[in-house]
Amino acid sequence: MLVQPKKKISAPHSLRDPVVPGRLLPSGQWGINRAAALLTFPDDGLQVVIPVWANKAVGDTAKLLLNGREVDGRPIIDEAELKQPTLLWVAPRHLQTGSYELTYEIK
């Protein structure tokens, strides 16, 4: 199960929640199933979509963190990426049964 972000920041430059396709459980909690984590993209793992952020610029780097540890990241290298979400991945080896905090940062 994924843990929802701990704190929402109301600021013009705050980041939106990452999108994990099919993440919501009937209870409203975030969760992922085995297929999403291991079978849909067996070589890449769990797909995470980072929404476009304010002032996205060439040279920014998006880093995906699982329990505070970087598991994926990529720089923005082309202007064509500025109006598109950024795709990052949690490799299958990082996902076992249990709870995780999934966050990201932009630098």
PDB file of C-alpha atoms in Angstrom:
ATOM      1  CA  MET A   1       0.000   0.000   0.000  1.00  0.00           C
ATOM      2  CA  LEU A   2       1.181   3.524  -0.734  1.00  0.00           C
ATOM      3  CA  VAL A   3       0.890   6.145   1.974  1.00  0.00           C
ATOM      4  CA  GLN A   4      -0.622   9.462   0.941  1.00  0.00           C
ATOM      5  CA  PRO A   5       1.626  12.518   1.302  1.00  0.00           C
ATOM      6  CA  LYS A   6       1.834  13.678   4.924  1.00  0.00           C
ATOM      7  CA  LYS A   7       1.432  17.391   4.371  1.00  0.00           C
ATOM      8  CA  LYS A   8      -0.247  19.555   1.774  1.00  0.00           C
ATOM      9  CA  ILE A   9       1.374  22.927   1.163  1.00  0.00           C
ATOM     10  CA  SER A  10      -0.806  25.763  -0.079  1.00  0.00           C
ATOM     11  CA  ALA A  11       1.671  27.769  -2.056  1.00  0.00           C
ATOM     12  CA  PRO A  12       1.882  28.892  -5.660  1.00  0.00           C
ATOM     13  CA  HIS A  13       4.820  26.541  -6.251  1.00  0.00           C
ATOM     14  CA  SER A  14       3.643  23.480  -4.317  1.00  0.00           C
ATOM     15  CA  LEU A  15       3.797  20.157  -6.145  1.00  0.00           C
ATOM     16  CA  ARG A  16       0.744  18.110  -7.043  1.00  0.00           C
ATOM     17  CA  ASP A  17       0.405  14.492  -5.941  1.00  0.00           C
ATOM     18  CA  PRO A  18       2.129  11.916  -8.139  1.00  0.00           C
ATOM     19  CA  VAL A  19      -0.259   9.811 -10.202  1.00  0.00           C
ATOM     20  CA  VAL A  20      -0.099   6.033  -9.961  1.00  0.00           C
ATOM     21  CA  PRO A  21      -2.573   4.589 -12.466  1.00  0.00           C
ATOM     22  CA  GLY A  22      -5.249   2.606 -10.605  1.00  0.00           C
ATOM     23  CA  ARG A  23      -3.956   3.679  -7.182  1.00  0.00           C
ATOM     24  CA  LEU A  24      -7.226   4.314  -5.330  1.00  0.00           C
ATOM     25  CA  LEU A  25      -8.730   1.489  -3.317  1.00  0.00           C
ATOM     26  CA  PRO A  26     -12.490   1.381  -2.626  1.00  0.00           C
ATOM     27  CA  SER A  27     -11.704   2.787   0.855  1.00  0.00           C
ATOM     28  CA  GLY A  28     -10.097   5.880  -0.683  1.00  0.00           C
ATOM     29  CA  GLN A  29      -6.614   4.826   0.439  1.00  0.00           C
ATOM     30  CA  TRP A  30      -3.827   4.658  -2.063  1.00  0.00           C
ATOM     31  CA  GLY A  31      -2.832   1.161  -3.029  1.00  0.00           C
ATOM     32  CA  ILE A  32      -1.331  -0.832  -5.830  1.00  0.00           C
ATOM     33  CA  ASN A  33      -1.908  -4.366  -6.940  1.00  0.00           C
ATOM     34  CA  ARG A  34       0.568  -6.993  -8.070  1.00  0.00           C
ATOM     35  CA  ALA A  35      -0.227  -6.451 -11.748  1.00  0.00           C
ATOM     36  CA  ALA A  36       0.454  -2.704 -11.538  1.00  0.00           C
ATOM     37  CA  ALA A  37       3.703  -3.215  -9.647  1.00  0.00           C
ATOM     38  CA  LEU A  38       5.158  -6.255 -11.355  1.00  0.00           C
ATOM     39  CA  LEU A  39       3.259  -7.441 -14.412  1.00  0.00           C
ATOM     40  CA  THR A  40       2.076  -4.487 -16.517  1.00  0.00           C
ATOM     41  CA  PHE A  41       5.636  -3.269 -17.147  1.00  0.00           C
ATOM     42  CA  PRO A  42       7.736  -6.224 -15.918  1.00  0.00           C
ATOM     43  CA  ASP A  43      11.076  -4.669 -16.862  1.00  0.00           C
ATOM     44  CA  ASP A  44      10.305  -1.173 -15.561  1.00  0.00           C
ATOM     45  CA  GLY A  45       8.006  -1.797 -12.565  1.00  0.00           C
ATOM     46  CA  LEU A  46       5.410   0.638 -11.269  1.00  0.00           C
ATOM     47  CA  GLN A  47       4.707   3.634 -13.494  1.00  0.00           C
ATOM     48  CA  VAL A  48       4.463   6.979 -11.701  1.00  0.00           C
ATOM     49  CA  VAL A  49       3.290  10.086 -13.545  1.00  0.00           C
ATOM     50  CA  ILE A  50       4.606  13.407 -12.254  1.00  0.00           C
ATOM     51  CA  PRO A  51       2.202  16.220 -13.229  1.00  0.00           C
ATOM     52  CA  VAL A  52       3.587  19.341 -14.886  1.00  0.00           C
ATOM     53  CA  TRP A  53       4.852  21.679 -12.159  1.00  0.00           C
ATOM     54  CA  ALA A  54       4.903  25.468 -12.028  1.00  0.00           C
ATOM     55  CA  ASN A  55       7.874  27.000 -13.831  1.00  0.00           C
ATOM     56  CA  LYS A  56       8.983  23.652 -15.291  1.00  0.00           C
ATOM     57  CA  ALA A  57      12.201  24.361 -17.173  1.00  0.00           C
ATOM     58  CA  VAL A  58      14.914  22.663 -19.175  1.00  0.00           C
ATOM     59  CA  GLY A  59      17.554  21.661 -16.638  1.00  0.00           C
ATOM     60  CA  ASP A  60      15.093  20.717 -13.875  1.00  0.00           C
ATOM     61  CA  THR A  61      15.488  17.203 -12.470  1.00  0.00           C
ATOM     62  CA  ALA A  62      12.573  15.119 -11.181  1.00  0.00           C
ATOM     63  CA  LYS A  63      13.519  12.556  -8.508  1.00  0.00           C
ATOM     64  CA  LEU A  64      11.184   9.801  -7.305  1.00  0.00           C
ATOM     65  CA  LEU A  65      11.578   8.782  -3.656  1.00  0.00           C
ATOM     66  CA  LEU A  66      10.327   5.600  -2.008  1.00  0.00           C
ATOM     67  CA  ASN A  67      10.484   5.880   1.786  1.00  0.00           C
ATOM     68  CA  GLY A  68      12.841   8.829   1.321  1.00  0.00           C
ATOM     69  CA  ARG A  69      15.276   6.923  -0.920  1.00  0.00           C
ATOM     70  CA  GLU A  70      15.738   7.883  -4.567  1.00  0.00           C
ATOM     71  CA  VAL A  71      14.561   5.085  -6.875  1.00  0.00           C
ATOM     72  CA  ASP A  72      14.378   6.950 -10.191  1.00  0.00           C
ATOM     73  CA  GLY A  73      15.025  10.359 -11.652  1.00  0.00           C
ATOM     74  CA  ARG A  74      15.529  12.176 -14.896  1.00  0.00           C
ATOM     75  CA  PRO A  75      16.471  15.628 -16.080  1.00  0.00           C
ATOM     76  CA  ILE A  76      14.279  17.731 -18.347  1.00  0.00           C
ATOM     77  CA  ILE A  77      16.424  18.118 -21.463  1.00  0.00           C
ATOM     78  CA  ASP A  78      14.093  19.369 -24.188  1.00  0.00           C
ATOM     79  CA  GLU A  79      11.527  22.175 -24.457  1.00  0.00           C
ATOM     80  CA  ALA A  80       8.996  19.658 -25.823  1.00  0.00           C
ATOM     81  CA  GLU A  81       8.870  18.132 -22.302  1.00  0.00           C
ATOM     82  CA  LEU A  82       7.789  21.357 -20.593  1.00  0.00           C
ATOM     83  CA  LYS A  83       4.047  20.905 -21.100  1.00  0.00           C
ATOM     84  CA  GLN A  84       4.039  17.117 -20.675  1.00  0.00           C
ATOM     85  CA  PRO A  85       3.901  15.027 -17.480  1.00  0.00           C
ATOM     86  CA  THR A  86       7.144  13.281 -16.541  1.00  0.00           C
ATOM     87  CA  LEU A  87       7.159   9.466 -16.310  1.00  0.00           C
ATOM     88  CA  LEU A  88       9.233   7.806 -13.620  1.00  0.00           C
ATOM     89  CA  TRP A  89       9.370   4.206 -12.408  1.00  0.00           C
ATOM     90  CA  VAL A  90       9.709   2.176  -9.222  1.00  0.00           C
ATOM     91  CA  ALA A  91      11.664  -0.942 -10.197  1.00  0.00           C
ATOM     92  CA  PRO A  92      10.047  -4.274  -9.211  1.00  0.00           C
ATOM     93  CA  ARG A  93      12.908  -5.073  -6.814  1.00  0.00           C
ATOM     94  CA  HIS A  94      11.823  -2.144  -4.598  1.00  0.00           C
ATOM     95  CA  LEU A  95       8.227  -3.335  -4.179  1.00  0.00           C
ATOM     96  CA  GLN A  96       7.403  -6.040  -1.691  1.00  0.00           C
ATOM     97  CA  THR A  97       4.276  -6.465   0.429  1.00  0.00           C
ATOM     98  CA  GLY A  98       3.895  -3.607   2.887  1.00  0.00           C
ATOM     99  CA  SER A  99       3.372   0.139   3.181  1.00  0.00           C
ATOM    100  CA  TYR A 100       5.499   2.719   1.406  1.00  0.00           C
ATOM    101  CA  GLU A 101       5.690   6.485   1.225  1.00  0.00           C
ATOM    102  CA  LEU A 102       5.990   7.618  -2.387  1.00  0.00           C
ATOM    103  CA  THR A 103       7.099  11.212  -2.955  1.00  0.00           C
ATOM    104  CA  TYR A 104       9.071  13.213  -5.464  1.00  0.00           C
ATOM    105  CA  GLU A 105      11.166  16.332  -5.597  1.00  0.00           C
ATOM    106  CA  ILE A 106      12.123  18.776  -8.305  1.00  0.00           C
ATOM    107  CA  LYS A 107      15.536  20.421  -8.328  1.00  0.00           C
TER     108      LYS A 107
END
